[in-house]
mmCIF file of C-alpha atoms (C1' of nucleotides) in Angstrom:
data_model
loop_
_atom_site.group_PDB
_atom_site.id
_atom_site.type_symbol
_atom_site.label_atom_id
_atom_site.label_comp_id
_atom_site.label_asym_id
_atom_site.label_seq_id
_atom_site.Cartn_x
_atom_site.Cartn_y
_atom_site.Cartn_z
ATOM 1 C CA MET W 1 18.075 1.166 5.509
ATOM 2 C CA GLU W 2 15.704 -0.105 8.173
ATOM 3 C CA THR W 3 15.875 -3.504 9.778
ATOM 4 C CA PRO W 4 13.106 -5.744 8.401
ATOM 5 C CA LEU W 5 10.498 -7.130 10.812
ATOM 6 C CA SER W 6 11.393 -10.696 9.951
ATOM 7 C CA ASP W 7 14.878 -11.954 10.602
ATOM 8 C CA PRO W 8 16.056 -13.843 7.504
ATOM 9 C CA VAL W 9 18.691 -15.681 9.552
ATOM 10 C CA SER W 10 16.316 -17.229 12.092
ATOM 11 C CA HIS W 11 13.633 -17.855 9.460
ATOM 12 C CA PRO W 12 15.338 -18.982 6.226
ATOM 13 C CA THR W 13 13.292 -20.040 3.232
ATOM 14 C CA SER W 14 13.922 -23.748 3.377
ATOM 15 C CA THR W 15 13.776 -24.333 7.136
ATOM 16 C CA ARG W 16 11.223 -21.972 8.648
ATOM 17 C CA SER W 17 10.759 -22.527 12.375
ATOM 18 C CA PRO W 18 7.266 -23.656 13.385
ATOM 19 C CA LEU W 19 6.707 -20.990 16.051
ATOM 20 C CA PRO W 20 3.120 -20.122 17.037
ATOM 21 C CA THR W 21 1.728 -17.249 14.990
ATOM 22 C CA ASP W 22 0.997 -15.289 18.170
ATOM 23 C CA LEU W 23 4.697 -14.662 18.711
ATOM 24 C CA HIS W 24 5.195 -13.198 15.247
ATOM 25 C CA THR W 25 2.046 -11.115 15.445
ATOM 26 C CA ALA W 26 3.147 -9.797 18.819
ATOM 27 C CA LYS W 27 6.449 -8.734 17.253
ATOM 28 C CA LEU W 28 4.502 -6.966 14.522
ATOM 29 C CA ALA W 29 2.299 -5.217 17.077
ATOM 30 C CA LYS W 30 5.316 -3.791 18.924
ATOM 31 C CA ALA W 31 6.698 -2.344 15.708
ATOM 32 C CA PRO W 32 5.797 1.278 14.922
ATOM 33 C CA ILE W 33 2.744 1.724 12.728
ATOM 34 C CA GLU W 34 4.933 3.247 10.003
ATOM 35 C CA GLN W 35 6.774 -0.044 9.609
ATOM 36 C CA ARG W 36 3.523 -1.985 9.384
ATOM 37 C CA ALA W 37 2.240 0.498 6.789
ATOM 38 C CA LYS W 38 5.414 -0.045 4.735
ATOM 39 C CA ILE W 39 4.611 -3.731 4.364
ATOM 40 C CA PHE W 40 1.267 -2.813 2.816
ATOM 41 C CA ALA W 41 2.968 -0.131 0.732
ATOM 42 C CA ALA W 42 5.166 -2.889 -0.667
ATOM 43 C CA LEU W 43 2.004 -4.735 -1.753
ATOM 44 C CA ALA W 44 0.291 -1.561 -3.002
ATOM 45 C CA ASP W 45 1.933 -1.478 -6.417
ATOM 46 C CA PRO W 46 0.424 -3.722 -9.148
ATOM 47 C CA THR W 47 3.849 -4.750 -10.454
ATOM 48 C CA ARG W 48 5.075 -5.737 -6.996
ATOM 49 C CA LEU W 49 1.806 -7.485 -6.163
ATOM 50 C CA HIS W 50 2.249 -9.472 -9.367
ATOM 51 C CA ILE W 51 5.716 -10.497 -8.205
ATOM 52 C CA VAL W 52 4.421 -11.495 -4.768
ATOM 53 C CA GLU W 53 1.495 -13.482 -6.171
ATOM 54 C CA LEU W 54 3.898 -15.238 -8.538
ATOM 55 C CA LEU W 55 6.194 -16.184 -5.674
ATOM 56 C CA ALA W 56 3.224 -17.348 -3.605
ATOM 57 C CA GLN W 57 2.742 -20.078 -6.205
ATOM 58 C CA HIS W 58 6.287 -20.928 -7.224
ATOM 59 C CA ARG W 59 8.335 -20.889 -4.024
ATOM 60 C CA GLU W 60 11.570 -19.844 -5.708
ATOM 61 C CA LEU W 61 12.329 -17.890 -8.893
ATOM 62 C CA SER W 62 15.359 -16.041 -10.250
ATOM 63 C CA GLY W 63 15.272 -12.330 -11.025
ATOM 64 C CA SER W 64 15.321 -12.893 -14.781
ATOM 65 C CA GLU W 65 12.549 -15.485 -14.546
ATOM 66 C CA ILE W 66 10.345 -13.065 -12.599
ATOM 67 C CA ALA W 67 11.144 -10.153 -14.915
ATOM 68 C CA THR W 68 10.111 -12.097 -18.030
ATOM 69 C CA GLN W 69 7.045 -13.607 -16.345
ATOM 70 C CA VAL W 70 5.818 -10.211 -15.139
ATOM 71 C CA GLY W 71 6.858 -8.503 -18.363
ATOM 72 C CA ILE W 72 9.242 -5.911 -17.002
ATOM 73 C CA SER W 73 12.916 -5.120 -17.440
ATOM 74 C CA LEU W 74 15.470 -6.618 -15.087
ATOM 75 C CA ALA W 75 16.324 -3.097 -13.943
ATOM 76 C CA LEU W 76 12.746 -2.481 -12.903
ATOM 77 C CA PHE W 77 12.558 -5.814 -11.118
ATOM 78 C CA CYS W 78 15.719 -4.930 -9.242
ATOM 79 C CA HIS W 79 14.080 -1.710 -8.090
ATOM 80 C CA HIS W 80 10.941 -3.465 -6.868
ATOM 81 C CA SER W 81 12.757 -6.393 -5.300
ATOM 82 C CA LYS W 82 14.731 -3.967 -3.186
ATOM 83 C CA ILE W 83 11.502 -2.529 -1.784
ATOM 84 C CA LEU W 84 10.082 -5.993 -1.092
ATOM 85 C CA ALA W 85 13.297 -7.139 0.559
ATOM 86 C CA GLU W 86 13.546 -3.981 2.660
ATOM 87 C CA VAL W 87 10.269 -4.753 4.444
ATOM 88 C CA GLY W 88 11.233 -8.404 4.827
ATOM 89 C CA LEU W 89 8.785 -9.925 2.340
ATOM 90 C CA LEU W 90 11.537 -11.301 0.095
ATOM 91 C CA ASP W 91 14.085 -13.941 0.976
ATOM 92 C CA ILE W 92 17.069 -14.011 -1.377
ATOM 93 C CA ARG W 93 19.499 -16.849 -1.962
ATOM 94 C CA ARG W 94 22.477 -16.478 -4.243
ATOM 95 C CA ASP W 95 23.956 -19.162 -6.468
ATOM 96 C CA GLY W 96 26.731 -17.976 -8.751
ATOM 97 C CA GLN W 97 25.508 -15.025 -10.747
ATOM 98 C CA THR W 98 21.817 -15.713 -10.274
ATOM 99 C CA LYS W 99 19.779 -14.752 -7.235
ATOM 100 C CA TYR W 100 16.790 -16.849 -6.245
ATOM 101 C CA ASN W 101 13.904 -15.004 -4.658
ATOM 102 C CA SER W 102 11.279 -16.523 -2.397
ATOM 103 C CA LEU W 103 8.356 -15.115 -0.477
ATOM 104 C CA ASN W 104 8.451 -14.764 3.303
ATOM 105 C CA GLN W 105 5.075 -16.375 3.843
ATOM 106 C CA THR W 106 5.354 -16.036 7.612
ATOM 107 C CA LEU W 107 5.445 -12.251 7.514
ATOM 108 C CA LEU W 108 2.533 -12.208 5.072
ATOM 109 C CA MET W 109 0.502 -14.399 7.409
ATOM 110 C CA ASP W 110 1.444 -12.253 10.410
ATOM 111 C CA CYS W 111 0.079 -9.159 8.674
ATOM 112 C CA CYS W 112 -3.194 -11.000 8.150
ATOM 113 C CA ASN W 113 -3.376 -12.336 11.695
ATOM 114 C CA TYR W 114 -2.634 -8.882 13.052
ATOM 115 C CA PHE W 115 -6.015 -7.615 11.858
ATOM 116 C CA LEU W 116 -7.952 -10.805 12.514
ATOM 117 C CA GLN W 117 -6.909 -10.845 16.168
ATOM 118 C CA ARG W 118 -8.104 -7.267 16.660
ATOM 119 C CA CYS W 119 -11.388 -8.011 14.942
ATOM 120 C CA GLU W 120 -12.017 -11.008 17.204
ATOM 121 C CA GLN W 121 -11.397 -9.245 20.532
ATOM 122 C CA GLN W 122 -13.571 -6.272 19.593
ATOM 123 C CA SER W 123 -14.887 -3.958 22.327
ATOM 124 C CA MET P 1 -15.348 6.223 -9.235
ATOM 125 C CA GLU P 2 -14.804 2.455 -9.354
ATOM 126 C CA THR P 3 -17.223 -0.082 -7.961
ATOM 127 C CA PRO P 4 -15.836 -1.530 -4.721
ATOM 128 C CA LEU P 5 -15.182 -5.260 -4.531
ATOM 129 C CA SER P 6 -17.573 -5.695 -1.639
ATOM 130 C CA ASP P 7 -21.190 -4.788 -2.110
ATOM 131 C CA PRO P 8 -22.327 -2.704 0.886
ATOM 132 C CA VAL P 9 -25.964 -3.592 0.210
ATOM 133 C CA SER P 10 -25.588 -7.356 0.380
ATOM 134 C CA HIS P 11 -23.062 -7.122 3.241
ATOM 135 C CA PRO P 12 -24.211 -4.348 5.620
ATOM 136 C CA THR P 13 -22.398 -3.722 8.885
ATOM 137 C CA SER P 14 -24.971 -5.138 11.246
ATOM 138 C CA THR P 15 -26.110 -8.200 9.301
ATOM 139 C CA ARG P 16 -23.176 -9.626 7.353
ATOM 140 C CA SER P 17 -24.101 -12.786 5.450
ATOM 141 C CA PRO P 18 -22.217 -15.936 6.537
ATOM 142 C CA LEU P 19 -21.047 -16.952 3.058
ATOM 143 C CA PRO P 20 -18.021 -19.270 2.800
ATOM 144 C CA THR P 21 -14.780 -17.341 2.427
ATOM 145 C CA ASP P 22 -13.954 -19.175 -0.789
ATOM 146 C CA LEU P 23 -16.692 -17.332 -2.638
ATOM 147 C CA HIS P 24 -15.357 -13.938 -1.593
ATOM 148 C CA THR P 25 -11.778 -14.881 -2.356
ATOM 149 C CA ALA P 26 -12.865 -16.135 -5.756
ATOM 150 C CA LYS P 27 -14.486 -12.770 -6.440
ATOM 151 C CA LEU P 28 -11.249 -11.073 -5.423
ATOM 152 C CA ALA P 29 -9.256 -13.314 -7.745
ATOM 153 C CA LYS P 30 -11.390 -12.393 -10.751
ATOM 154 C CA ALA P 31 -10.850 -8.691 -10.098
ATOM 155 C CA PRO P 32 -7.957 -7.027 -11.960
ATOM 156 C CA ILE P 33 -4.685 -6.878 -10.063
ATOM 157 C CA GLU P 34 -4.894 -3.072 -9.995
ATOM 158 C CA GLN P 35 -8.023 -3.259 -7.862
ATOM 159 C CA ARG P 36 -6.397 -5.698 -5.450
ATOM 160 C CA ALA P 37 -3.352 -3.437 -5.230
ATOM 161 C CA LYS P 38 -5.613 -0.503 -4.378
ATOM 162 C CA ILE P 39 -6.856 -2.285 -1.279
ATOM 163 C CA PHE P 40 -3.269 -2.571 -0.061
ATOM 164 C CA ALA P 41 -2.632 1.031 -1.105
ATOM 165 C CA ALA P 42 -5.497 2.001 1.185
ATOM 166 C CA LEU P 43 -3.670 0.281 4.047
ATOM 167 C CA ALA P 44 -0.263 1.636 3.045
ATOM 168 C CA ASP P 45 -0.599 5.024 4.736
ATOM 169 C CA PRO P 46 0.131 5.183 8.512
ATOM 170 C CA THR P 47 -2.820 7.513 9.157
ATOM 171 C CA ARG P 48 -5.248 5.255 7.323
ATOM 172 C CA LEU P 49 -3.800 2.134 8.924
ATOM 173 C CA HIS P 50 -4.371 3.804 12.286
ATOM 174 C CA ILE P 51 -8.023 4.368 11.344
ATOM 175 C CA VAL P 52 -8.431 0.772 10.195
ATOM 176 C CA GLU P 53 -6.794 -0.655 13.320
ATOM 177 C CA LEU P 54 -9.027 1.559 15.454
ATOM 178 C CA LEU P 55 -12.138 0.303 13.662
ATOM 179 C CA ALA P 56 -10.926 -3.280 13.973
ATOM 180 C CA GLN P 57 -11.309 -2.873 17.721
ATOM 181 C CA HIS P 58 -14.357 -0.617 18.045
ATOM 182 C CA ARG P 59 -16.821 -1.817 15.427
ATOM 183 C CA GLU P 60 -18.408 1.597 14.859
ATOM 184 C CA LEU P 61 -17.122 5.164 15.290
ATOM 185 C CA SER P 62 -18.170 8.569 14.001
ATOM 186 C CA GLY P 63 -15.878 10.706 11.840
ATOM 187 C CA SER P 64 -15.228 13.195 14.653
ATOM 188 C CA GLU P 65 -14.471 10.388 17.110
ATOM 189 C CA ILE P 66 -11.928 8.878 14.740
ATOM 190 C CA ALA P 67 -10.382 12.268 13.903
ATOM 191 C CA THR P 68 -9.780 13.107 17.579
ATOM 192 C CA GLN P 69 -8.608 9.571 18.414
ATOM 193 C CA VAL P 70 -6.111 9.534 15.549
ATOM 194 C CA GLY P 71 -5.155 13.174 16.099
ATOM 195 C CA ILE P 72 -6.023 14.605 12.708
ATOM 196 C CA SER P 73 -8.434 17.236 11.397
ATOM 197 C CA LEU P 74 -11.902 16.249 10.275
ATOM 198 C CA ALA P 75 -11.006 17.426 6.778
ATOM 199 C CA LEU P 76 -8.073 15.044 6.658
ATOM 200 C CA PHE P 77 -10.187 12.193 7.973
ATOM 201 C CA CYS P 78 -12.738 12.913 5.262
ATOM 202 C CA HIS P 79 -9.994 12.614 2.660
ATOM 203 C CA HIS P 80 -8.752 9.288 4.015
ATOM 204 C CA SER P 81 -12.211 7.850 4.609
ATOM 205 C CA LYS P 82 -13.029 8.452 0.975
ATOM 206 C CA ILE P 83 -10.046 6.351 -0.076
ATOM 207 C CA LEU P 84 -10.968 3.559 2.353
ATOM 208 C CA ALA P 85 -14.609 3.600 1.255
ATOM 209 C CA GLU P 86 -13.659 3.618 -2.420
ATOM 210 C CA VAL P 87 -11.947 0.239 -2.131
ATOM 211 C CA GLY P 88 -14.787 -1.119 -0.011
ATOM 212 C CA LEU P 89 -12.977 -1.321 3.329
ATOM 213 C CA LEU P 90 -15.304 1.173 5.024
ATOM 214 C CA ASP P 91 -19.009 0.720 5.657
ATOM 215 C CA ILE P 92 -20.794 3.999 6.397
ATOM 216 C CA ARG P 93 -24.129 4.463 8.135
ATOM 217 C CA ARG P 94 -25.680 7.885 8.524
ATOM 218 C CA ASP P 95 -27.740 9.098 11.494
ATOM 219 C CA GLY P 96 -28.690 12.760 11.292
ATOM 220 C CA GLN P 97 -25.589 14.825 10.814
ATOM 221 C CA THR P 98 -23.149 12.187 12.020
ATOM 222 C CA LYS P 99 -21.800 9.329 9.936
ATOM 223 C CA TYR P 100 -20.812 6.104 11.621
ATOM 224 C CA ASN P 101 -17.930 4.223 10.083
ATOM 225 C CA SER P 102 -17.255 0.523 10.437
ATOM 226 C CA LEU P 103 -14.679 -1.817 8.988
ATOM 227 C CA ASN P 104 -15.576 -4.328 6.291
ATOM 228 C CA GLN P 105 -13.887 -7.237 8.021
ATOM 229 C CA THR P 106 -14.951 -9.645 5.283
ATOM 230 C CA LEU P 107 -12.956 -7.860 2.598
ATOM 231 C CA LEU P 108 -9.946 -7.645 4.903
ATOM 232 C CA MET P 109 -10.119 -11.390 5.541
ATOM 233 C CA ASP P 110 -10.535 -12.078 1.817
ATOM 234 C CA CYS P 111 -7.315 -10.212 1.085
ATOM 235 C CA CYS P 112 -5.534 -12.393 3.608
ATOM 236 C CA ASN P 113 -7.066 -15.625 2.342
ATOM 237 C CA TYR P 114 -6.159 -14.685 -1.205
ATOM 238 C CA PHE P 115 -2.459 -15.077 -0.439
ATOM 239 C CA LEU P 116 -2.798 -17.996 1.922
ATOM 240 C CA GLN P 117 -4.643 -20.092 -0.672
ATOM 241 C CA ARG P 118 -1.912 -19.481 -3.228
ATOM 242 C CA CYS P 119 0.778 -20.360 -0.713
ATOM 243 C CA GLU P 120 -0.916 -23.669 0.131
ATOM 244 C CA GLN P 121 -1.337 -24.923 -3.431
ATOM 245 C CA GLN P 122 2.241 -24.119 -4.379
ATOM 246 C CA SER P 123 3.767 -25.778 -7.443
ATOM 247 C "C1'" DA J 1 -32.996 32.949 14.936
ATOM 248 C "C1'" DA J 2 -28.254 32.376 16.106
ATOM 249 C "C1'" DA J 3 -24.491 29.438 17.315
ATOM 250 C "C1'" DA J 4 -22.350 25.147 17.465
ATOM 251 C "C1'" DT J 5 -21.475 20.621 15.560
ATOM 252 C "C1'" DA J 6 -20.500 17.231 11.726
ATOM 253 C "C1'" DG J 7 -19.049 16.691 7.505
ATOM 254 C "C1'" DT J 8 -17.586 17.958 2.525
ATOM 255 C "C1'" DT J 9 -14.920 20.142 -1.135
ATOM 256 C "C1'" DA J 10 -11.236 22.461 -3.671
ATOM 257 C "C1'" DA J 11 -6.844 24.687 -4.195
ATOM 258 C "C1'" DA J 12 -2.047 24.756 -3.258
ATOM 259 C "C1'" DC J 13 2.199 22.679 -1.982
ATOM 260 C "C1'" DA J 14 5.759 19.541 -0.850
ATOM 261 C "C1'" DA J 15 7.201 14.937 -0.867
ATOM 262 C "C1'" DC J 16 7.359 10.721 -2.749
ATOM 263 C "C1'" DT J 17 7.378 6.975 -6.419
ATOM 264 C "C1'" DA J 18 7.159 4.174 -10.762
ATOM 265 C "C1'" DT J 19 9.303 3.871 -15.042
ATOM 266 C "C1'" DT J 20 12.868 4.412 -18.659
ATOM 267 C "C1'" DT J 21 17.466 4.716 -20.150
ATOM 268 C "C1'" DA J 22 22.206 4.015 -20.000
ATOM 269 C "C1'" DA J 23 26.456 2.747 -17.941
ATOM 270 C "C1'" DC J 24 28.347 -0.425 -14.899
ATOM 271 C "C1'" DT J 25 30.213 -5.152 -12.311
ATOM 272 C "C1'" DA J 26 30.659 -10.042 -12.036
ATOM 273 C "C1'" DA J 27 29.999 -14.733 -13.293
ATOM 274 C "C1'" DA J 28 29.219 -18.270 -17.000
ATOM 275 C "C1'" DA J 29 29.545 -19.981 -21.600
ATOM 276 C "C1'" DT J 30 31.605 -20.013 -26.132
ATOM 277 C "C1'" DA I 1 39.983 -14.132 -24.430
ATOM 278 C "C1'" DT I 2 35.621 -12.704 -25.936
ATOM 279 C "C1'" DT I 3 30.819 -12.746 -25.516
ATOM 280 C "C1'" DT I 4 26.565 -13.683 -23.058
ATOM 281 C "C1'" DT I 5 23.992 -13.730 -19.080
ATOM 282 C "C1'" DA I 6 22.462 -11.894 -14.479
ATOM 283 C "C1'" DG I 7 22.156 -8.310 -11.761
ATOM 284 C "C1'" DT I 8 23.064 -3.413 -9.892
ATOM 285 C "C1'" DT I 9 23.135 1.624 -9.835
ATOM 286 C "C1'" DA I 10 22.145 6.460 -10.944
ATOM 287 C "C1'" DA I 11 19.916 10.175 -13.317
ATOM 288 C "C1'" DA I 12 15.902 12.087 -15.328
ATOM 289 C "C1'" DT I 13 11.018 12.461 -15.807
ATOM 290 C "C1'" DA I 14 6.158 12.154 -15.177
ATOM 291 C "C1'" DG I 15 2.701 11.081 -12.206
ATOM 292 C "C1'" DT I 16 0.740 10.447 -7.793
ATOM 293 C "C1'" DT I 17 -0.332 11.491 -2.974
ATOM 294 C "C1'" DG I 18 -0.593 13.339 1.998
ATOM 295 C "C1'" DT I 19 -1.325 17.514 4.395
ATOM 296 C "C1'" DT I 20 -2.909 22.235 5.294
ATOM 297 C "C1'" DT I 21 -6.028 25.905 4.787
ATOM 298 C "C1'" DA I 22 -10.233 28.032 3.910
ATOM 299 C "C1'" DA I 23 -14.829 28.272 2.362
ATOM 300 C "C1'" DC I 24 -18.857 25.723 2.154
ATOM 301 C "C1'" DT I 25 -23.570 22.823 3.335
ATOM 302 C "C1'" DA I 26 -26.574 20.662 6.526
ATOM 303 C "C1'" DT I 27 -28.113 19.256 10.945
ATOM 304 C "C1'" DT I 28 -28.565 19.999 15.925
ATOM 305 C "C1'" DT I 29 -28.589 22.797 20.044
ATOM 306 C "C1'" DT I 30 -29.237 26.964 22.633
#
DNA sequence: AAAATAGTTAAACAACTATTTAACTAAAAT
DNA sequence: ATTTTAGTTAAATAGTTGTTTAACTATTTT
């Protein structure tokens, strides 16, 4: 398993540090292009995109809640959540037997800024 | 072949209309999730991401220029450019036997704004 | 006219991936 | 203690996709 681009320890869901976006985007730029591509690959599947869009609006949802909302089995959600977590897009908090998933908005914004910066300083 | 989300006629490379981003993002929101996922799928391959990042910095490049820069055959570039053009990320202008490719920055920004809007108005 | 350049297309192949199903662990509720 | 509930894991399958190779068209150059 690869180390995700965003460190869940230094950027937890509830208390995300207000660092300038340039720092994150710089971190993303140093990463190999394969790792950047994997973030988009995580968003490339309709089922996963549905999950991400759902979490963009609801902050925190349990696995069962997401599975029923999206209309898939819990087993399938587990499969997709693993892919989202592996690239660092999913923050997971556990409480008893339920796991609460939230979106790493910072990483999502960094991916956007990564392009926008290059478009601005065009040669 | 599906109709791309961005209309290359109303938004050509050289004279892109300065419409507010909300209109584009709204158009993206109305599109089925499969079509949105396909845009990310286009960015999910390292070779294609390399092409996109190259075009984010150089505005316009020919197929041969891109192929040599990225280090792939022209046949392989042709394959990838078709996928990028199909989702509307690539604007193509022809001059004689060479085709000049440019990035549809508007669509790329719309994809970013699509998430960011949802994150802001979180419930 | 012949050769080089730019691009397209199709076939073949290997590698990967989304989904289903079933068997499993662990915590909570009855 | 038994039964739900929540989540994980593995195997099997079908479908998709990236790359290579070779044959092709059309434009430009010599």
